[in-house]
Each structure stands twice: as C-alpha cells, then as structure tokens.
mmCIF file of C-alpha atoms in Angstrom:
data_model
loop_
_atom_site.group_PDB
_atom_site.id
_atom_site.type_symbol
_atom_site.label_atom_id
_atom_site.label_comp_id
_atom_site.label_asym_id
_atom_site.label_seq_id
_atom_site.Cartn_x
_atom_site.Cartn_y
_atom_site.Cartn_z
ATOM 1 C CA MET A 3 -17.194 13.063 -3.516
ATOM 2 C CA SER A 4 -13.737 14.602 -3.188
ATOM 3 C CA ILE A 5 -11.073 12.856 -1.168
ATOM 4 C CA GLU A 6 -11.363 15.539 1.523
ATOM 5 C CA GLU A 7 -15.045 14.639 1.960
ATOM 6 C CA GLN A 8 -14.470 10.895 2.151
ATOM 7 C CA PRO A 9 -14.783 9.932 5.817
ATOM 8 C CA PHE A 10 -12.376 7.009 5.722
ATOM 9 C CA ASP A 11 -8.602 6.614 5.780
ATOM 10 C CA VAL A 12 -6.268 5.205 3.140
ATOM 11 C CA VAL A 13 -3.796 2.431 3.955
ATOM 12 C CA ALA A 14 -0.956 1.946 1.467
ATOM 13 C CA MET A 15 0.928 -1.340 1.696
ATOM 14 C CA VAL A 16 4.118 -1.642 -0.346
ATOM 15 C CA ALA A 17 6.379 -4.650 -0.797
ATOM 16 C CA SER A 18 8.681 -6.560 -3.121
ATOM 17 C CA ALA A 19 10.485 -9.873 -2.609
ATOM 18 C CA GLY A 20 8.770 -11.867 0.125
ATOM 19 C CA GLY A 21 5.829 -9.511 -0.056
ATOM 20 C CA ILE A 22 3.035 -11.806 -1.197
ATOM 21 C CA SER A 23 2.995 -13.848 2.005
ATOM 22 C CA ALA A 24 3.456 -10.707 4.128
ATOM 23 C CA LEU A 25 0.585 -8.933 2.369
ATOM 24 C CA GLY A 26 -1.589 -11.998 2.761
ATOM 25 C CA GLU A 27 -0.951 -12.195 6.489
ATOM 26 C CA VAL A 28 -1.750 -8.520 7.079
ATOM 27 C CA LEU A 29 -4.902 -8.620 4.947
ATOM 28 C CA HIS A 30 -6.035 -11.807 6.708
ATOM 29 C CA GLY A 31 -6.075 -9.891 9.978
ATOM 30 C CA LEU A 32 -8.260 -7.021 8.734
ATOM 31 C CA PRO A 33 -12.019 -6.965 9.417
ATOM 32 C CA ILE A 34 -14.579 -6.810 6.627
ATOM 33 C CA ASP A 35 -15.820 -3.494 8.022
ATOM 34 C CA LEU A 36 -12.400 -1.789 7.990
ATOM 35 C CA ASP A 37 -13.017 1.950 7.744
ATOM 36 C CA ALA A 38 -10.311 2.463 5.131
ATOM 37 C CA SER A 39 -9.437 1.702 1.561
ATOM 38 C CA VAL A 40 -6.240 -0.294 1.040
ATOM 39 C CA ILE A 41 -3.846 0.245 -1.864
ATOM 40 C CA VAL A 42 -1.191 -2.370 -2.617
ATOM 41 C CA VAL A 43 1.978 -1.923 -4.651
ATOM 42 C CA LEU A 44 4.082 -5.051 -5.127
ATOM 43 C CA HIS A 45 6.952 -5.205 -7.595
ATOM 44 C CA LEU A 46 5.774 -7.537 -10.369
ATOM 45 C CA GLN A 47 7.212 -8.958 -13.544
ATOM 46 C CA PRO A 48 6.154 -6.364 -16.130
ATOM 47 C CA LYS A 49 5.255 -8.657 -19.008
ATOM 48 C CA HIS A 50 3.316 -11.334 -17.147
ATOM 49 C CA THR A 51 -0.365 -11.446 -16.291
ATOM 50 C CA SER A 52 -0.726 -10.928 -12.569
ATOM 51 C CA LEU A 53 -2.922 -13.091 -10.355
ATOM 52 C CA LEU A 54 -2.007 -11.041 -7.281
ATOM 53 C CA ALA A 55 -5.533 -9.726 -6.687
ATOM 54 C CA GLU A 56 -6.947 -13.252 -6.846
ATOM 55 C CA ILE A 57 -4.229 -14.598 -4.539
ATOM 56 C CA LEU A 58 -4.787 -11.871 -1.953
ATOM 57 C CA ALA A 59 -8.578 -12.202 -2.183
ATOM 58 C CA ARG A 60 -8.242 -15.735 -0.800
ATOM 59 C CA ARG A 61 -6.652 -14.327 2.369
ATOM 60 C CA THR A 62 -9.139 -11.595 3.298
ATOM 61 C CA GLU A 63 -12.828 -10.810 3.727
ATOM 62 C CA LEU A 64 -12.272 -7.411 2.124
ATOM 63 C CA SER A 65 -13.134 -6.875 -1.533
ATOM 64 C CA VAL A 66 -9.958 -7.117 -3.661
ATOM 65 C CA LYS A 67 -9.559 -5.854 -7.233
ATOM 66 C CA THR A 68 -6.860 -4.900 -9.674
ATOM 67 C CA ALA A 69 -6.819 -1.110 -9.800
ATOM 68 C CA GLU A 70 -8.209 0.502 -12.935
ATOM 69 C CA GLU A 71 -7.963 4.036 -14.274
ATOM 70 C CA GLY A 72 -10.588 6.213 -12.633
ATOM 71 C CA ASP A 73 -11.497 3.876 -9.753
ATOM 72 C CA VAL A 74 -12.900 5.931 -6.879
ATOM 73 C CA LEU A 75 -11.588 4.841 -3.503
ATOM 74 C CA GLU A 76 -14.089 3.016 -1.293
ATOM 75 C CA ALA A 77 -13.701 1.821 2.281
ATOM 76 C CA GLY A 78 -13.384 -1.943 2.650
ATOM 77 C CA THR A 79 -11.798 -2.386 -0.777
ATOM 78 C CA VAL A 80 -8.227 -3.409 -1.619
ATOM 79 C CA TYR A 81 -6.839 -1.942 -4.852
ATOM 80 C CA VAL A 82 -3.841 -3.798 -6.314
ATOM 81 C CA ALA A 83 -1.498 -2.019 -8.717
ATOM 82 C CA PRO A 84 -1.362 -3.811 -12.088
ATOM 83 C CA PRO A 85 1.951 -4.900 -13.605
ATOM 84 C CA ASP A 86 4.077 -2.324 -15.446
ATOM 85 C CA MET A 87 1.994 0.717 -14.434
ATOM 86 C CA HIS A 88 2.543 3.268 -11.698
ATOM 87 C CA LEU A 89 -0.519 3.769 -9.495
ATOM 88 C CA LEU A 90 -1.341 7.213 -8.120
ATOM 89 C CA VAL A 91 -4.095 8.746 -6.012
ATOM 90 C CA THR A 92 -5.537 12.008 -7.315
ATOM 91 C CA ALA A 93 -6.677 14.983 -5.253
ATOM 92 C CA GLY A 94 -10.251 14.012 -6.123
ATOM 93 C CA GLY A 95 -9.926 10.583 -4.536
ATOM 94 C CA SER A 96 -9.687 8.489 -7.682
ATOM 95 C CA LEU A 97 -6.893 6.258 -8.960
ATOM 96 C CA ARG A 98 -4.728 6.999 -11.948
ATOM 97 C CA LEU A 99 -2.511 4.598 -13.889
ATOM 98 C CA ASP A 100 0.679 6.010 -15.345
ATOM 99 C CA ASP A 101 3.264 4.511 -17.714
ATOM 100 C CA SER A 102 6.003 7.058 -17.032
ATOM 101 C CA PRO A 103 9.530 5.604 -16.686
ATOM 102 C CA PRO A 104 10.345 3.143 -13.900
ATOM 103 C CA VAL A 105 11.553 4.519 -10.562
ATOM 104 C CA HIS A 106 14.346 2.523 -8.882
ATOM 105 C CA PHE A 107 14.083 0.260 -11.964
ATOM 106 C CA VAL A 108 10.519 -0.745 -11.048
ATOM 107 C CA ARG A 109 7.016 0.062 -12.248
ATOM 108 C CA PRO A 110 4.779 0.138 -10.258
ATOM 109 C CA SER A 111 6.886 2.076 -7.789
ATOM 110 C CA ALA A 112 6.040 2.460 -4.122
ATOM 111 C CA ASP A 113 7.610 5.926 -4.125
ATOM 112 C CA VAL A 114 5.274 7.111 -6.897
ATOM 113 C CA LEU A 115 2.167 5.909 -5.039
ATOM 114 C CA LEU A 116 3.263 7.239 -1.665
ATOM 115 C CA SER A 117 4.315 10.620 -3.014
ATOM 116 C CA SER A 118 0.880 11.010 -4.613
ATOM 117 C CA LEU A 119 -0.769 10.103 -1.294
ATOM 118 C CA ALA A 120 1.338 12.671 0.548
ATOM 119 C CA ASP A 121 -0.203 15.302 -1.721
ATOM 120 C CA ALA A 122 -3.749 13.927 -1.933
ATOM 121 C CA ARG A 123 -4.422 12.502 1.532
ATOM 122 C CA PRO A 124 -1.750 13.840 3.896
ATOM 123 C CA ASN A 125 -3.425 13.456 7.289
ATOM 124 C CA ARG A 126 -5.539 10.384 6.572
ATOM 125 C CA CYS A 127 -2.882 7.992 5.312
ATOM 126 C CA LEU A 128 -1.068 5.028 6.859
ATOM 127 C CA VAL A 129 1.919 3.574 5.000
ATOM 128 C CA VAL A 130 2.987 -0.019 5.684
ATOM 129 C CA VAL A 131 6.396 -0.996 4.272
ATOM 130 C CA LEU A 132 6.698 -4.769 4.092
ATOM 131 C CA SER A 133 9.368 -7.259 3.007
ATOM 132 C CA GLY A 134 11.276 -6.322 -0.130
ATOM 133 C CA THR A 135 14.674 -5.750 -1.670
ATOM 134 C CA GLY A 136 15.988 -2.346 -2.665
ATOM 135 C CA GLN A 137 14.969 1.045 -1.328
ATOM 136 C CA ASP A 138 11.721 1.793 -3.165
ATOM 137 C CA GLY A 139 9.222 3.341 -0.777
ATOM 138 C CA ALA A 140 11.713 5.174 1.440
ATOM 139 C CA VAL A 141 11.373 8.562 -0.276
ATOM 140 C CA GLY A 142 7.591 8.216 -0.467
ATOM 141 C CA ALA A 143 7.305 7.167 3.173
ATOM 142 C CA ALA A 144 9.300 10.226 4.198
ATOM 143 C CA ALA A 145 7.002 12.435 2.092
ATOM 144 C CA VAL A 146 3.905 10.956 3.746
ATOM 145 C CA LYS A 147 5.374 11.448 7.221
ATOM 146 C CA GLN A 148 6.354 15.043 6.446
ATOM 147 C CA ALA A 149 2.799 15.689 5.203
ATOM 148 C CA GLY A 150 1.285 14.432 8.453
ATOM 149 C CA GLY A 151 0.705 10.759 7.717
ATOM 150 C CA THR A 152 1.786 7.673 9.676
ATOM 151 C CA VAL A 153 4.403 5.100 8.645
ATOM 152 C CA VAL A 154 4.887 1.530 9.883
ATOM 153 C CA ALA A 155 7.662 -0.833 8.780
ATOM 154 C CA GLN A 156 7.995 -4.584 9.159
ATOM 155 C CA ASP A 157 10.836 -5.588 11.469
ATOM 156 C CA GLU A 158 13.963 -7.359 10.304
ATOM 157 C CA ALA A 159 13.262 -10.556 12.228
ATOM 158 C CA THR A 160 10.025 -11.262 10.346
ATOM 159 C CA SER A 161 11.021 -9.807 6.942
ATOM 160 C CA GLU A 162 12.075 -12.259 4.269
ATOM 161 C CA HIS A 163 14.030 -9.345 2.771
ATOM 162 C CA PHE A 164 14.724 -6.239 4.874
ATOM 163 C CA GLY A 165 15.844 -3.854 2.104
ATOM 164 C CA MET A 166 12.636 -1.853 1.745
ATOM 165 C CA PRO A 167 11.679 -1.686 5.440
ATOM 166 C CA GLY A 168 15.279 -0.967 6.390
ATOM 167 C CA ALA A 169 15.583 1.881 3.876
ATOM 168 C CA ALA A 170 12.353 3.424 5.158
ATOM 169 C CA ILE A 171 13.556 3.169 8.758
ATOM 170 C CA LEU A 172 16.827 4.914 7.858
ATOM 171 C CA THR A 173 14.885 7.982 6.694
ATOM 172 C CA GLY A 174 13.686 8.566 10.250
ATOM 173 C CA ALA A 175 10.098 8.682 8.988
ATOM 174 C CA VAL A 176 8.900 5.397 10.496
ATOM 175 C CA ASP A 177 6.601 5.739 13.508
ATOM 176 C CA GLU A 178 6.647 2.057 14.464
ATOM 177 C CA VAL A 179 8.710 -1.007 13.537
ATOM 178 C CA LEU A 180 6.516 -4.049 14.064
ATOM 179 C CA ALA A 181 6.655 -7.807 13.710
ATOM 180 C CA LEU A 182 4.490 -9.016 10.830
ATOM 181 C CA ASP A 183 1.878 -10.521 13.145
ATOM 182 C CA ARG A 184 1.298 -7.127 14.820
ATOM 183 C CA ILE A 185 0.781 -5.041 11.695
ATOM 184 C CA ALA A 186 -2.888 -5.867 11.045
ATOM 185 C CA ALA A 187 -3.767 -4.728 14.567
ATOM 186 C CA ALA A 188 -1.891 -1.466 13.950
ATOM 187 C CA VAL A 189 -3.887 -0.909 10.750
ATOM 188 C CA VAL A 190 -7.172 -1.466 12.595
ATOM 189 C CA GLU A 191 -6.075 0.834 15.416
ATOM 190 C CA PHE A 192 -5.300 3.549 12.873
ATOM 191 C CA ALA A 193 -8.340 3.174 10.645
ATOM 192 C CA GLY A 194 -11.009 1.735 12.922
ATOM 193 C CA SER A 195 -14.078 -0.118 11.688
ATOM 194 C CA THR A 196 -17.550 0.953 10.679
ATOM 195 C CA SER A 197 -19.325 -1.189 13.299
#
C-alpha cells in the first residue's frame, strides 16, 4: 500500500533537551485508536543504547517501537528514531534509516525527517515541535507548512527549553502555539480516531 493509499495521517513529534517528559505527556493523552502513525525524533547521545522507546511505551496505550529500515507506517504505532541515524519517510510509506552527516550537529535530525515528510505526505502531516535547544526542526517545519501540512509548537511557558519551538515559530510556519497540556487534544483533533 503506497502512502497515498494509506487512509491515516502522520504525526511527527520532534524534541531535544526537556523532550522526554514532553513527549511522554503528549503520548499519554493520545487514544489507543488514534487514526495516525506517530514518528518521534529526539536528539540522543550517538554512542549509547537508547531506552527511549521503552520509556515512552510506559506513558501510552499506543504501540511503541524503535524504527527499523523498511518499517511500513501503521496507524496507532509510534516509531522512535534510533540513535545516530537520520529517519526518513519514503514516498511509498515506509521508513528509511540514513547515516549521512549530522544536520545542525545532530543525527537524527528533525529537519531531515520533516523535509522527507513534506515530500512524501504533504497534506496528511502534523508536525509538533516540543522542548529543545537549538534550531533543528525549523527548516523542516517550514517545508511541511509550505507543502500543505500543519505545524504546532509548544509554548515558551511550558517548554523546559524554548530553542526549537521558538525557532520554528520565527519561520512563520507554525499554525498554533500551545501549552504542553493542550497538544494531545490538538493531535486528536487533527488525526481523529478509528472508533
């Protein structure tokens, strides 16, 4: 099934410093029958084994897994980028891991994921930029918005670090700036549920 034929949306959540707790809170608020797949990019230490998928799985009813080469997107599943690999979505609706050079000194990069989504899933994509330092994600968020997607950023008051959300907001591509406790509801409003 190509990505154009898949009936569900894709939600991309990107974060860095302060992002684990923010991701956990958003995922906790999502229903098990969410009519979307969720892709997570969090800046991780490149040479350490990541337990991020296991940590996030404790906070949500959705299925959570570390993304693998060739995974085909499924609704109700959270795909977590592994350490030291860029994660991209292909036009066919599968995931690709890439070890090309870091972007903004990080791999995985939010910009790499979001730029691939702008090409592969332009009208069926919601980007959520959560707490993080630096500006990774701003270029990708702008690409998604220009392609017809929707972009939400966490507000400064609830962000542990406002670098990433702030940089995205400065691009003019952000549709809504929301407090952390309102983001899950925005995801559900965008994607809906299967029941």
